Coordinates of C-alpha atoms and ligand atoms in Angstrom, one line a residue:
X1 CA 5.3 10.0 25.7
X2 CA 4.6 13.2 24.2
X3 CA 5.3 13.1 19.8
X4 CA 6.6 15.6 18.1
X5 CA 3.7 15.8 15.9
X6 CA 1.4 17.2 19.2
X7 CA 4.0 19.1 20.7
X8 CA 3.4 23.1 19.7
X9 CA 6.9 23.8 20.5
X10 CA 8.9 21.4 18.5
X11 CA 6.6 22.5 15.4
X12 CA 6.9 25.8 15.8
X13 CA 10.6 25.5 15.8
X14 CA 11.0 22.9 13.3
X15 CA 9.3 23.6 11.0
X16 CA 9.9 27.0 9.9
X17 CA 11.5 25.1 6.5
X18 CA 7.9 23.7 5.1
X19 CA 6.3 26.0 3.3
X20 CA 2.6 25.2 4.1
X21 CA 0.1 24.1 3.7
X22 CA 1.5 20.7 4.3
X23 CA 0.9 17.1 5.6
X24 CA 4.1 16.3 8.5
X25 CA 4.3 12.5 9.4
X26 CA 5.5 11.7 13.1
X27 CA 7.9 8.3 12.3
X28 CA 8.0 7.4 16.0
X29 CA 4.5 6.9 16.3
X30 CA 4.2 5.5 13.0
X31 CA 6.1 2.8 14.3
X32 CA 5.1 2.5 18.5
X33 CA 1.3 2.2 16.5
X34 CA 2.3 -0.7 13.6
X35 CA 4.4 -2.3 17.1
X36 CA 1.4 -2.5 19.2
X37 CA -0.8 -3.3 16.3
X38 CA 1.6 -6.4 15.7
X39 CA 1.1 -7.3 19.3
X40 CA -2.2 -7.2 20.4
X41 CA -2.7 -9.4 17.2
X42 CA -0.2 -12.2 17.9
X43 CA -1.7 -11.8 21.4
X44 CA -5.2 -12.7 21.1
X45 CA -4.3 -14.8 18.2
X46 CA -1.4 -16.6 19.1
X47 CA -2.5 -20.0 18.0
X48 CA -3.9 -18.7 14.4
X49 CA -1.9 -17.8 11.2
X50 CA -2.3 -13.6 10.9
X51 CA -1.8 -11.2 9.1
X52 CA -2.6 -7.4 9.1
X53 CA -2.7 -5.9 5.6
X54 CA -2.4 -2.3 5.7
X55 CA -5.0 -0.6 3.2
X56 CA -2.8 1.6 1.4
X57 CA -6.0 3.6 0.7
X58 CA -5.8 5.6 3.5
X59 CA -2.0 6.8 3.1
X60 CA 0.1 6.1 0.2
X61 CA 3.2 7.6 0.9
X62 CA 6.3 5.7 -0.1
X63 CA 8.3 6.6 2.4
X64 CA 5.8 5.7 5.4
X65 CA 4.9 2.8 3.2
X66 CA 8.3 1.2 3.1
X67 CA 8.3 1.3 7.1
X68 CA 4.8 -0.7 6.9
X69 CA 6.5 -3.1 4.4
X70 CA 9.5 -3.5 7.3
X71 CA 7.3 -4.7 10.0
X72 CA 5.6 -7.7 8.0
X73 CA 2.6 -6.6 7.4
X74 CA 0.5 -7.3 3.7
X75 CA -1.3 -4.7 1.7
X76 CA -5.2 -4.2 0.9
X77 CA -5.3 -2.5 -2.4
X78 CA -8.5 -1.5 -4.5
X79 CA -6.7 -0.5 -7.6
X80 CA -4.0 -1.2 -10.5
X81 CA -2.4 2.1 -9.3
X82 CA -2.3 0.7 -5.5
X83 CA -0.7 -2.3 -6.5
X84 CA 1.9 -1.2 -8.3
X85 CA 2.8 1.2 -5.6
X86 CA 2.8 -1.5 -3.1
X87 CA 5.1 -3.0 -5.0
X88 CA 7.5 -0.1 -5.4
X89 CA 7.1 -0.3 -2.0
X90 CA 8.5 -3.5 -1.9
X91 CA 5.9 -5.2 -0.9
X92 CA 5.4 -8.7 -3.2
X93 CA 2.5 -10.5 -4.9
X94 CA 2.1 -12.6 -2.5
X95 CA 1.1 -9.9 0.8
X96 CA -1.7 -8.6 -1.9
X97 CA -4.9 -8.5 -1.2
X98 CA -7.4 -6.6 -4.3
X99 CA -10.6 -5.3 -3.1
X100 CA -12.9 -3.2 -5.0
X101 CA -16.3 -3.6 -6.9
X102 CA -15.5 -2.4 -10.1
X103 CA -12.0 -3.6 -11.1
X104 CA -10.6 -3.1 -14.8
X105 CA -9.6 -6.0 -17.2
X106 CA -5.9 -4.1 -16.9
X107 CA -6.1 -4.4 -13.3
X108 CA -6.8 -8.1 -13.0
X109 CA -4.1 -9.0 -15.9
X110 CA -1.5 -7.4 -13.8
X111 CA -3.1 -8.9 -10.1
X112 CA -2.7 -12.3 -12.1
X113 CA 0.9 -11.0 -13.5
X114 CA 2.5 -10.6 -9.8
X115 CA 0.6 -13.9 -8.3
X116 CA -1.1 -11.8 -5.5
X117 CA -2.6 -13.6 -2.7
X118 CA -6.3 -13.3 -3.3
X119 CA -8.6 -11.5 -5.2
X120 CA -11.4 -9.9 -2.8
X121 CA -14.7 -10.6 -5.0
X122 CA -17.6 -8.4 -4.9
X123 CA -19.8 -9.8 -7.8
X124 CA -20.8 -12.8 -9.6
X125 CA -19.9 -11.3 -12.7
X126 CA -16.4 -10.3 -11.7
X127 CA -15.5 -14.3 -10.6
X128 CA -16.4 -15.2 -14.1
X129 CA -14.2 -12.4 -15.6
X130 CA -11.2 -13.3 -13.8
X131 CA -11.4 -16.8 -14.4
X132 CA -11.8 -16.2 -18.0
X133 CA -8.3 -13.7 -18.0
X134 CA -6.7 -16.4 -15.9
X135 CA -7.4 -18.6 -18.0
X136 CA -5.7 -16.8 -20.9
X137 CA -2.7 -16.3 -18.3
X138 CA -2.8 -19.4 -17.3
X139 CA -3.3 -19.2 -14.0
X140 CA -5.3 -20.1 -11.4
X141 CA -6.7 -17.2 -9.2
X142 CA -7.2 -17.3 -6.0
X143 CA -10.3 -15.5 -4.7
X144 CA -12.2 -15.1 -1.7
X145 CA -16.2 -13.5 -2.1
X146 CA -17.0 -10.8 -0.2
X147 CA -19.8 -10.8 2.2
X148 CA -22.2 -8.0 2.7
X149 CA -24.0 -9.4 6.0
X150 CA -26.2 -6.5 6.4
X151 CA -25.5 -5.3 9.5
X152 CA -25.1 -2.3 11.1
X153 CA -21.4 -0.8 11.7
X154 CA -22.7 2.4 13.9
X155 CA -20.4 4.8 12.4
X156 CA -21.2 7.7 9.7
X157 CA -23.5 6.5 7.0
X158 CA -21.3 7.4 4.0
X159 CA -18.3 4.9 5.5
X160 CA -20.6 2.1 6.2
X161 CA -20.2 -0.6 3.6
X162 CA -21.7 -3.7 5.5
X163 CA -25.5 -3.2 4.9
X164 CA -27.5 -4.2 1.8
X165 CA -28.2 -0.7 0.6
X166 CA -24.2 -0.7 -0.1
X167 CA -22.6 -1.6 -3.1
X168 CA -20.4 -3.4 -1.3
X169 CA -20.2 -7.8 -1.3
X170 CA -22.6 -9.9 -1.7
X171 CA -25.0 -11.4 0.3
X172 CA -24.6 -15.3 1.9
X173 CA -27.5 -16.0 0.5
X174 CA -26.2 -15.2 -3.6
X175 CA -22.8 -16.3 -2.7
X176 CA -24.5 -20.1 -1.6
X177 CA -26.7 -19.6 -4.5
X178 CA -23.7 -19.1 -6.6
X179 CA -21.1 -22.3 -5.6
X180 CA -22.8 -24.2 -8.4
X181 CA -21.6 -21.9 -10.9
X182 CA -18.3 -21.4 -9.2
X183 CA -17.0 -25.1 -8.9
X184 CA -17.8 -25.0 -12.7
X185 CA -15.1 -22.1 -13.2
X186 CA -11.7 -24.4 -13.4
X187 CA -9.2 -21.0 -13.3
X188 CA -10.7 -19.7 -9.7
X189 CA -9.7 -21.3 -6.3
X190 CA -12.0 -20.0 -4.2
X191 CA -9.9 -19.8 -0.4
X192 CA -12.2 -17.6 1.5
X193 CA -14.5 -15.2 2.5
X194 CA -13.7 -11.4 2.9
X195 CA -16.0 -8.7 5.2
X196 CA -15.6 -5.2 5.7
X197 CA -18.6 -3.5 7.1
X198 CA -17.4 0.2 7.4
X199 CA -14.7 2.5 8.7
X200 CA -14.5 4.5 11.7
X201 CA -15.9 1.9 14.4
X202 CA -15.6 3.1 17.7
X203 CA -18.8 0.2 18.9
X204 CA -16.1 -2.6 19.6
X205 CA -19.3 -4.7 20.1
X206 CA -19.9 -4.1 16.4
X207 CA -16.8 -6.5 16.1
X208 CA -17.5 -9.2 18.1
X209 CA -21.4 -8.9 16.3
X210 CA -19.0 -9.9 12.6
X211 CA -17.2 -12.3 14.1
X212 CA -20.6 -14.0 14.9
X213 CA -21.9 -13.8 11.5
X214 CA -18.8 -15.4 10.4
X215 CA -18.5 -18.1 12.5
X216 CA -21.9 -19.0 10.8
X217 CA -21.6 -18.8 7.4
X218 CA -18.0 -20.5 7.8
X219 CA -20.4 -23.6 9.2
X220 CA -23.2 -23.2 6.6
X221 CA -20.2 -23.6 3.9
X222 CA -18.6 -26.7 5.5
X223 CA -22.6 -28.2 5.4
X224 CA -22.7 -27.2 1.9
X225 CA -19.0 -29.4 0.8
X226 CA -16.9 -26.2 1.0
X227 CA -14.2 -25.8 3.5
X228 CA -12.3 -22.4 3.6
X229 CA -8.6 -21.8 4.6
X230 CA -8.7 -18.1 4.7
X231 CA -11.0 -15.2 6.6
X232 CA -10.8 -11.6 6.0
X233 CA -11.8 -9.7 8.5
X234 CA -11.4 -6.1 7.0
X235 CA -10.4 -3.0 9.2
X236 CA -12.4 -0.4 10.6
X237 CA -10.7 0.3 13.8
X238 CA -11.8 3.9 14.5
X239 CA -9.1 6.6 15.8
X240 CA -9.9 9.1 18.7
X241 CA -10.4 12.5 16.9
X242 CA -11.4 14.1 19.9
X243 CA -8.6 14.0 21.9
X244 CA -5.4 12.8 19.7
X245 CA -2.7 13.5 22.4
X246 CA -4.8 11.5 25.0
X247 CA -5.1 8.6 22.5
X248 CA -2.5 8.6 20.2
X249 CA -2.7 5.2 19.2
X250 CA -5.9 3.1 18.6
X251 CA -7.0 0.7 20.9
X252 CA -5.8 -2.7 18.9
X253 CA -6.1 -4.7 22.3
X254 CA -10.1 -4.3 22.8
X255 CA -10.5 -4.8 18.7
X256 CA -8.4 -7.7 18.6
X257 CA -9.7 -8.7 21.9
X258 CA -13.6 -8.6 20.3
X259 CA -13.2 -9.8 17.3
X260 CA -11.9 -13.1 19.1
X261 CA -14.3 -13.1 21.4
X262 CA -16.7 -15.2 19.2
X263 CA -14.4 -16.1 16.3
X264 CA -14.8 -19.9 17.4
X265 CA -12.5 -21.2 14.2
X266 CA -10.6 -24.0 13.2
X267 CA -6.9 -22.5 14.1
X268 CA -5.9 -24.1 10.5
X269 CA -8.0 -20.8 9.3
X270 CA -5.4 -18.4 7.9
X271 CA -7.1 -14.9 9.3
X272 CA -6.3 -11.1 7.9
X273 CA -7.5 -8.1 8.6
X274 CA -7.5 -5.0 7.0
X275 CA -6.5 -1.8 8.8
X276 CA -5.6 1.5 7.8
X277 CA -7.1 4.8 9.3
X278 CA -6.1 2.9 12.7
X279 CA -2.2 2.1 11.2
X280 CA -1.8 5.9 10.0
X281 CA -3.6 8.7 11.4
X282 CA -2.2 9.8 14.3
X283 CA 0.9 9.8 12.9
X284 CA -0.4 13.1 10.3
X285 CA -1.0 16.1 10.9
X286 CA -2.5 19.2 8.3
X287 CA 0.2 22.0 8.7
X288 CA -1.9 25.6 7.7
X289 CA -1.0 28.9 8.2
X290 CA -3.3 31.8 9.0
X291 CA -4.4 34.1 6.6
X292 CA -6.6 36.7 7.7
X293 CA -8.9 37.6 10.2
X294 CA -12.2 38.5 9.6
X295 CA -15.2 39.7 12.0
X296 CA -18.4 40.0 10.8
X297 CA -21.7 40.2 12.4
X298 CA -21.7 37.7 15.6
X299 CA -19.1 35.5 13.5
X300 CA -15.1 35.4 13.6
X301 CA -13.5 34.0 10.6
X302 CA -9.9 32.4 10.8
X303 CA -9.2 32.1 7.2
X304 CA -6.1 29.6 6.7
X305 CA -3.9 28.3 3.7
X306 CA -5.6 24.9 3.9
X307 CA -8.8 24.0 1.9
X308 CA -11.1 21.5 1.8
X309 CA -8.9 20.1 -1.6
X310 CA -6.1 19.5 1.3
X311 CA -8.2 17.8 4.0
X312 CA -12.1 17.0 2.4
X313 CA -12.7 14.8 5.8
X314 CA -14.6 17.6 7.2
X315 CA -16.6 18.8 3.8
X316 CA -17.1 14.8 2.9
X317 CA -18.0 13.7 6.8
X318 CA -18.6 16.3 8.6
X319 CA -15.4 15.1 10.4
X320 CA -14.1 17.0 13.4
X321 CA -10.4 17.3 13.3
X322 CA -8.9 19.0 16.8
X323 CA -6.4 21.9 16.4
X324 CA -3.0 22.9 17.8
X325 CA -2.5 26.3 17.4
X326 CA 1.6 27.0 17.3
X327 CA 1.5 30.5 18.9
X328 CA 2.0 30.8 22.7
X329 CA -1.4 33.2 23.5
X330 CA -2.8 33.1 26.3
X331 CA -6.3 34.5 25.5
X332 CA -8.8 32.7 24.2
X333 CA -11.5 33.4 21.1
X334 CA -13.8 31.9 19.1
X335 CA -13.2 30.7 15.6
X336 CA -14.9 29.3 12.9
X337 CA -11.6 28.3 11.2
X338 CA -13.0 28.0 7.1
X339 CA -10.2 27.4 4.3
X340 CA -10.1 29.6 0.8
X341 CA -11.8 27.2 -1.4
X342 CA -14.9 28.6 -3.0
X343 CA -17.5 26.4 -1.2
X344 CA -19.5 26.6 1.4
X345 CA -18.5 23.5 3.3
X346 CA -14.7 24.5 3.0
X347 CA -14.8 24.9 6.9
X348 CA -12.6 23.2 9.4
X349 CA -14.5 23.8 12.4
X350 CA -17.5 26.2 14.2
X351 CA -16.7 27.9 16.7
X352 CA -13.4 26.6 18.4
X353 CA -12.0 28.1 21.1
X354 CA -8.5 28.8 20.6
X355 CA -5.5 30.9 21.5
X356 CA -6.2 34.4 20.2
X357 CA -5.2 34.1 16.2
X358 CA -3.7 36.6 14.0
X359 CA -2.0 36.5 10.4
X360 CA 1.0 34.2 9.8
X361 CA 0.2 32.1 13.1
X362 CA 0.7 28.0 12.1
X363 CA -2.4 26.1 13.1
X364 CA -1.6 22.0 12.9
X365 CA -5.1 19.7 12.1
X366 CA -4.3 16.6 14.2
X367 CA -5.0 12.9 13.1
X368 CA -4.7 13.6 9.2
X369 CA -2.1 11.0 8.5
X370 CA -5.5 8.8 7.2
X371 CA -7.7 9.8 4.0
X372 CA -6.1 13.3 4.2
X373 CA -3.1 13.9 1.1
X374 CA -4.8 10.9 -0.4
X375 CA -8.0 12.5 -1.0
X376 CA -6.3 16.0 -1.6
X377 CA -7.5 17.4 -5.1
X378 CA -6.6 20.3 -7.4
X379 CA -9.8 21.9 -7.1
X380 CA -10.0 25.9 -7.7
X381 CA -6.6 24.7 -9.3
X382 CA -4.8 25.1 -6.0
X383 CA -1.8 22.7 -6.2
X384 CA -1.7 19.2 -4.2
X385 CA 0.4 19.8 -1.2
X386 CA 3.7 18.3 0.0
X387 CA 4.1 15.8 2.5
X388 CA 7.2 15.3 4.8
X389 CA 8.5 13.1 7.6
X390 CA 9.6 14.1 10.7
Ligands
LIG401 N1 -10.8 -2.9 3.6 C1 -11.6 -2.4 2.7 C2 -12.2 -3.3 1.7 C3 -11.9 -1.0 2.7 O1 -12.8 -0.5 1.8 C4 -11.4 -0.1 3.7 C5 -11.7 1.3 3.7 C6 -10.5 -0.7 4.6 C7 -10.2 -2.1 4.5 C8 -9.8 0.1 5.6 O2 -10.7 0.7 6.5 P1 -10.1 1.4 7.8 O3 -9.4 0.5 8.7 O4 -9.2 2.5 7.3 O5 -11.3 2.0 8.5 N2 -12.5 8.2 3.5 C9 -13.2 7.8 4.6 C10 -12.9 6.3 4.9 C11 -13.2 5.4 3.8 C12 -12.9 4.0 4.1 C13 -12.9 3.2 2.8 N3 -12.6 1.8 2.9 C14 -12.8 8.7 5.8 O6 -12.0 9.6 5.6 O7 -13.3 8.5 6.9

């Protein structure tokens, strides 16, 4: 099946009404991707209680949230503002989980306000802070600690989170340290343990290597008095930028599929996982228009509409995004296609080969639907783009 959002002709035509730049969300393969998602995860899991919580990180829109919402899954959110979308979302307390190293007083009052499901804990410090605002609410908050395991996710260094150079979790070895402390704290129930060791993974054995790791340290809690209902098992789940229309969904069957294949785990452990660039970005494309041509020595410009404020993947990451150019050309040239931004990194790609350009032709940036509009800034006070559903 070919989506609209890859087929050249059904743009062109369709979207003469957008003025661009601007982010276009495919609904059909929004929904074929949260449907297969769904299925490969009942499938290897079948006997376990699951459940995917879509980090709302990578896409916030309400309207594509909403449709998330429909199909049962919860929500990962690392911020007072997330939450409270997630909840105009209709999503309720209870399919909350609440990341995030540093989180504000204001933030924790209102997780504890809407009863979320568990508070993902990255430091000592923040345990004892919640339990001392819960126990001013009067509640008792649920938590699971965040585990850095220190191993390697083989994906881009600035979106790997599970080695000890990273901010992120803490390690076994504190979190053991600290269950003393924590039995003492009589407003935290801790239910679990929470791991997410980067983004982007495209290794699947990098997934069966976790679920290793936490196999153990489930074990080396039961020796030390503590059983665990719940395991988090993050997301990660990297897309295929290369070649979108080939792979327009991510493969959930071999993640799924590793991550069982040495989570040996009581089938009373609730499990969740945390996906989102996988859920979403496929489904989004960058709509840009070209601005001018320029030629100068041994280099061809395509200057477009869209900036690095728009899409900051590529200036962040060095991400490559593929390109659909919307005219019908038959000759071929080489680009480097650059946005107007004033910065050097505001380029989209190096010398692409692609149908021969000229001003006014639309060029779409395939597999933006994740960390694209979210990240989108007001920088060189350009404005912060629209976003529509098709
Ligand atoms: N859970 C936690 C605690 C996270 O920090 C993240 C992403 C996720 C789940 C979802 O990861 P995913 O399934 O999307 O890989 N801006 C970067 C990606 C940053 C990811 C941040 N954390 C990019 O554009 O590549």
């Amino acid at each position: 099946m070919t989506y609209k959002i890859f087929n050249a002709i059904y743009l062109n035509k369709n979207t003469q009404k957008y003025a661009t730049p601007c982010y276009l969300y495919d609904q059909q393969l929004l929904i074929d991707t949260i449907l297969l998602a769904q299925n490969s995860c009942n499938k290897y899991f079948k006997d376990y209680n699951t459940k995917i919580h879509y980090a709302i990180k990578a896409n916030n829109n309400l309207q594509l949230l909403s449709k998330i919402k429909q199909h049962n899954f919860g929500i990962d959110c690392v911020s007072g503002g997330e939450i409270k979308l997630a909840l105009q979302a209709g999503f309720s307390g209870q399919d909350i989980v609440f990341a995030g190293v540093g989180k504000l007083d204001a933030e924790i009052n209102l997780a504890l306000e809407q009863n979320i499901y568990a508070f993902n804990c990255e430091s000592e410090q923040e345990v004892e802070v919640i339990n001392q605002l819960a126990q001013k609410a009067q509640k008792i908050a649920r938590i699971m600690l965040r585990v850095n395991p220190d191993i390697d996710a083989m994906t881009h260094k600035n979106i790997s989170t599970g080695k000890f150079d990273n901010k992120f979790g803490l390690s076994f070895s504190a979190i053991v340290k600290f269950l003393p402390q924590l039995r003492q704290l009589k407003n935290i129930n801790l239910i679990g343990l929470h791991y997410h060791i980067g983004s982007q993974i495209t290794n699947m054995q990098v997934f069966t290597n976790l679920s290793t790791i936490v196999v153990e340290h489930f074990k080396q809690l039961q020796q030390q008095g503590v059983t665990i209902s719940d395991i988090n098992l993050g997301g990660g789940l990297g897309i295929d930028y290369l070649n979108p229309q080939v792979n327009p969904i991510a493969d959930f069957a071999a993640y799924f599929k590793a991550l069982k294949a040495s989570l040996d785990l009581p089938q009373t452990v609730n499990l969740h996982f945390e996906l989102g660039r996988a859920i979403v970005a496929q489904c989004g494309i960058l709509l840009s228009e070209v601005l001018f041509i320029k030629h100068t020595e041994g280099n061809n410009f395509a200057i477009i509409n869209a900036g690095m404020n728009d899409l900051m993947r590529p200036a962040l990451y060095g991400a490559n995004h593929a390109m659909l150019v919307l005219n019908a050309r038959q000759d071929y040239e080489k680009y480097h296609v650059v946005g107007p931004v004033c910065e050097s990194t505001d380029v989209f790609a190096c010398n692409l080969d692609l149908p021969k350009l000229g001003r006014g032709d639309k060029i779409a940036i395939l597999s933006c639907g994740a960390y694209g509009h979210v990240l989108a800034s007001t920088y060189n006070s350009r404005t912060i783009c629209q976003e529509y559903i098709i």
